[in-house]
């Protein structure tokens, strides 16, 4: 790691006549720059918040005391109705499963698409080297599109249901995973590929037997990480668009008082699911990457 | 071949069974994935989508993305003829392909497609098909076509519509409308009420740089800028402001989160905080904040602070504080202790050790993480903006909600993609510089 506060710039050497003074001057200069950057950042943050507060419906200081009001209102109602919570949680399980299914299917499909795009855009592996920039720009574009937007447009065309959400998250996943996949593939050892080429293997065989076994642990770990993100994304998609636990949450929130026990039940199962998935995937990922290190 | 004979048969067998097992395992995984996808396809009702899909909606949407329409409307009661872009009376004009003589109006759609409005009703001459003749009598529409009615013509007593490749024709009791499509986004730069409408790029440059002022009170360049930003059809000024608001949300959220998480992460790192219960407590707080998800934070914050960009910034701040707390404390645990030791040997106190021994080591990792999140938060800010009602996300969901302003949707999408790609590129550039030093 580079030390930002000390250490000469590459190519620039302190004056040899008095190294002590030259060093102190350099440190002073670097510190001044860092201090200036900090002041600038503080200034930007302050003006930015001022501006954003001006555009907000409620001010920061007015809202601060209310921060606890909504959660406590929700929680107190849920507490008086706490006997309902387990029943409500079970009632919302099917939509939770739908949300998880949307995330899983789109991770799988996006992952498949990402693998192809990654192989097309990796130097040394691409079957058509001239097309690598095209594949890369495609991935950039797919990554840049927010999934909610694609989903909303698709709902207009395809009608409701989980399919628009699956397509939307898949598109974003392909772009995001494609980049990570191709970075992993770039670091793969090309010797097995050369060996396979010498035996007359086709492109598919070279990739399947030479590259996939090398990158599989990394790719699987990225897939798991993406799945975590996609579960959250599909919950948000449900809230903005349609389908799954997000839609249930929106209905319950819009109803307001009287359905807060439902809101809490949904929060609880969503929170638990996210924590469980995070933990499992964390554990699996360390196993995958550690296993790869041992060979 | 001599080598092969040297492998003991038991080992060869072992290797073979191991290979066999791996092969079976990979086939098993693929089969499981396939079975899961089939289950998902059934539970998602993929077959039903085909029947629910509205291909006409898709067609409208795509044509709006790259073209605009001019509507020529006759009010059947007053007989008044108007031609306007997108059917909006603010953008009425007189196209040269519409000719009115007396009470007969001809609309030339090009390629031999001619629509005629007259006192009895209207006629549409379609090349390769014939003439569709509509006569309005006693409040009923009678319709004559040369052959069987194809599926691009729909006709009833009160409404007749014909869609061809060059345009659309709709006859109802109250009015008759012909829509002709043109490629491009009309009035994108200047509307009709601007003196700069219809000028070429060269003319505009000349006007801006050396030609005399059109409006004596302001320079041509300022005038142009004003007319462009206040364009009443595309609202460029509002859109640019919304984009800025989205970036602002991402910037404020990410950097405030980093500033809050940095001191807290010292308390959560094993080598910095010897008191285990506090460390454990802080870590669980980070986990809780991260686990509670941006959606839930957004909903809670909207109730307290009302809709707007500040709420969005705070929502991003909340989730990122949890994330940064975790990554920063991991970075702290991986530092090289020798530098801290060296600083300690000079008699430095703990703040000085942190400042000179620790911060310089973790700064590049921190900055790279913050920049990476800034980029990904630009995208999230669009989505959060749709929920909290701020920035380009709000404009986008509103435009999608009208279900007809798809050209606006396309415009916003292009801007969002450009913004995210630029942020991606910028953050990549700075990260590269930071890590290389």
XYZ file of C-alpha atoms in Angstrom, chain A residues 7-212:
206
model
C 7.053 9.015 0.381
C 8.331 10.842 -2.694
C 6.389 11.051 -5.915
C 7.770 8.645 -8.541
C 10.434 10.447 -10.512
C 10.638 13.379 -8.110
C 13.505 13.305 -5.622
C 14.073 15.676 -2.724
C 17.019 18.045 -3.023
C 20.147 16.173 -1.979
C 21.825 19.198 -0.348
C 19.520 19.353 2.666
C 17.325 16.250 2.820
C 15.922 17.172 6.211
C 14.440 20.510 5.086
C 13.275 19.099 1.773
C 11.464 16.319 3.580
C 9.732 18.673 5.997
C 8.673 20.944 3.126
C 7.182 18.006 1.290
C 5.293 16.794 4.352
C 3.952 20.305 4.940
C 2.794 20.526 1.358
C 1.084 17.153 1.458
C -0.615 17.969 4.724
C -1.807 21.275 3.349
C -3.319 19.514 0.356
C -5.062 16.957 2.591
C -6.393 19.715 4.844
C -7.652 21.654 1.823
C -9.386 18.547 0.491
C -11.036 17.985 3.875
C -12.249 21.591 4.054
C -13.564 21.342 0.511
C -15.370 18.090 1.297
C -16.899 19.568 4.458
C -17.999 22.643 2.504
C -19.557 20.531 -0.269
C -21.364 18.327 2.233
C -22.706 21.322 4.153
C -23.956 23.182 1.072
C -25.255 19.943 -0.394
C -27.304 19.134 2.677
C -28.546 22.700 2.842
C -29.676 22.491 -0.777
C -31.252 19.067 -0.350
C -33.047 20.168 2.783
C -34.482 23.149 0.922
C -35.967 20.796 -1.680
C -37.320 18.407 0.922
C -40.931 18.516 2.067
C -39.918 18.510 5.746
C -36.783 19.959 7.326
C -34.110 17.933 9.074
C -34.525 19.428 12.549
C -38.319 19.332 12.352
C -38.232 15.715 11.277
C -35.670 14.494 13.757
C -38.068 14.244 16.731
C -40.525 12.372 14.490
C -37.928 9.819 13.495
C -39.056 7.490 16.239
C -42.752 8.324 15.890
C -43.538 6.096 12.958
C -41.577 3.041 14.145
C -43.042 3.371 17.656
C -46.570 3.783 16.296
C -46.096 0.692 14.165
C -44.425 -1.294 16.889
C -46.943 -0.389 19.594
C -49.828 -1.451 17.394
C -48.020 -4.638 16.478
C -47.315 -5.263 20.161
C -50.979 -5.095 21.116
C -51.753 -7.409 18.186
C -48.702 -9.587 18.750
C -50.770 -12.746 18.846
C -51.482 -12.254 15.127
C -47.829 -11.994 14.099
C -47.004 -15.685 13.574
C -50.197 -16.189 11.595
C -49.555 -13.133 9.440
C -45.965 -14.193 8.856
C -47.161 -17.557 7.560
C -49.784 -15.847 5.437
C -47.089 -13.804 3.679
C -44.715 -16.732 3.171
C -45.890 -17.467 -0.402
C -45.064 -13.937 -1.527
C -41.722 -14.122 0.268
C -40.998 -17.321 -1.648
C -41.984 -15.549 -4.855
C -39.520 -12.753 -4.074
C -36.751 -15.260 -3.415
C -37.646 -17.181 -6.569
C -37.475 -14.011 -8.632
C -34.015 -13.326 -7.202
C -32.795 -16.894 -7.721
C -34.064 -17.284 -11.278
C -32.717 -13.924 -12.333
C -29.360 -14.657 -10.702
C -29.138 -17.946 -12.620
C -30.222 -16.502 -15.951
C -28.185 -13.351 -15.499
C -25.217 -15.477 -14.483
C -25.488 -17.585 -17.624
C -25.709 -14.518 -19.824
C -22.850 -12.908 -17.863
C -20.634 -15.964 -18.417
C -21.084 -15.679 -22.179
C -20.538 -11.937 -22.199
C -17.483 -12.321 -19.966
C -15.911 -14.928 -22.235
C -16.665 -12.761 -25.267
C -14.967 -9.786 -23.648
C -11.891 -11.371 -22.103
C -8.596 -10.911 -23.877
C -7.029 -14.193 -24.912
C -10.276 -16.143 -24.613
C -12.682 -14.275 -26.862
C -13.645 -16.282 -29.949
C -13.959 -13.008 -31.889
C -11.295 -10.660 -30.503
C -12.586 -7.770 -32.596
C -15.923 -7.898 -30.787
C -14.507 -7.531 -27.268
C -15.185 -3.771 -27.076
C -18.761 -4.393 -28.235
C -19.319 -6.992 -25.507
C -17.807 -4.657 -22.922
C -19.968 -1.704 -23.883
C -23.018 -3.997 -23.861
C -22.201 -4.966 -20.294
C -21.690 -1.306 -19.309
C -25.075 -0.429 -20.730
C -26.809 -3.361 -19.036
C -25.208 -2.455 -15.742
C -26.178 1.171 -15.975
C -29.905 0.531 -16.395
C -31.672 0.535 -13.034
C -33.766 -2.641 -12.794
C -36.851 -0.805 -11.529
C -37.011 1.173 -14.738
C -36.848 -1.880 -16.978
C -39.451 -3.578 -14.812
C -41.884 -0.652 -15.004
C -41.592 -0.463 -18.775
C -42.016 -4.232 -19.084
C -45.071 -4.243 -16.820
C -46.723 -1.975 -19.368
C -46.006 -4.447 -22.154
C -46.184 -7.842 -20.440
C -48.799 -7.135 -17.812
C -48.168 -7.837 -14.138
C -46.612 -10.860 -12.531
C -43.045 -11.832 -11.739
C -41.772 -12.128 -15.323
C -41.011 -8.396 -15.820
C -39.103 -8.402 -12.541
C -37.119 -11.480 -13.555
C -36.174 -9.969 -16.912
C -35.273 -6.632 -15.349
C -33.046 -8.084 -12.634
C -31.491 -10.542 -15.101
C -30.443 -7.722 -17.401
C -28.806 -5.787 -14.610
C -27.222 -8.959 -13.202
C -25.717 -9.887 -16.580
C -23.976 -6.553 -16.795
C -22.751 -6.479 -13.207
C -21.627 -10.116 -13.072
C -20.180 -10.037 -16.571
C -17.627 -7.469 -15.479
C -16.606 -9.455 -12.380
C -16.563 -12.720 -14.329
C -14.340 -11.310 -17.027
C -11.935 -9.897 -14.425
C -11.692 -13.374 -12.873
C -11.237 -15.001 -16.274
C -8.506 -12.521 -17.184
C -6.487 -13.743 -14.198
C -6.884 -17.398 -15.160
C -3.807 -19.340 -16.178
C -3.759 -19.801 -19.955
C -1.454 -22.842 -19.913
C -4.283 -25.407 -19.695
C -5.924 -23.660 -22.646
C -2.697 -23.905 -24.632
C -2.418 -27.572 -23.748
C -5.980 -28.178 -24.884
C -5.404 -26.209 -28.087
C -2.422 -28.438 -28.879
C -4.693 -31.476 -28.716
C -7.067 -29.840 -31.210
C -9.836 -28.968 -28.772
C -12.612 -26.695 -29.976
C -13.301 -23.291 -28.378
C -16.099 -24.753 -26.294
C -13.910 -27.580 -25.034
C -11.038 -25.215 -24.234
C -13.351 -23.022 -22.160
C -15.227 -25.865 -20.493
C -12.136 -27.910 -19.593
C -9.437 -25.252 -19.369
C -11.050 -22.126 -17.956
C -14.246 -23.091 -16.123
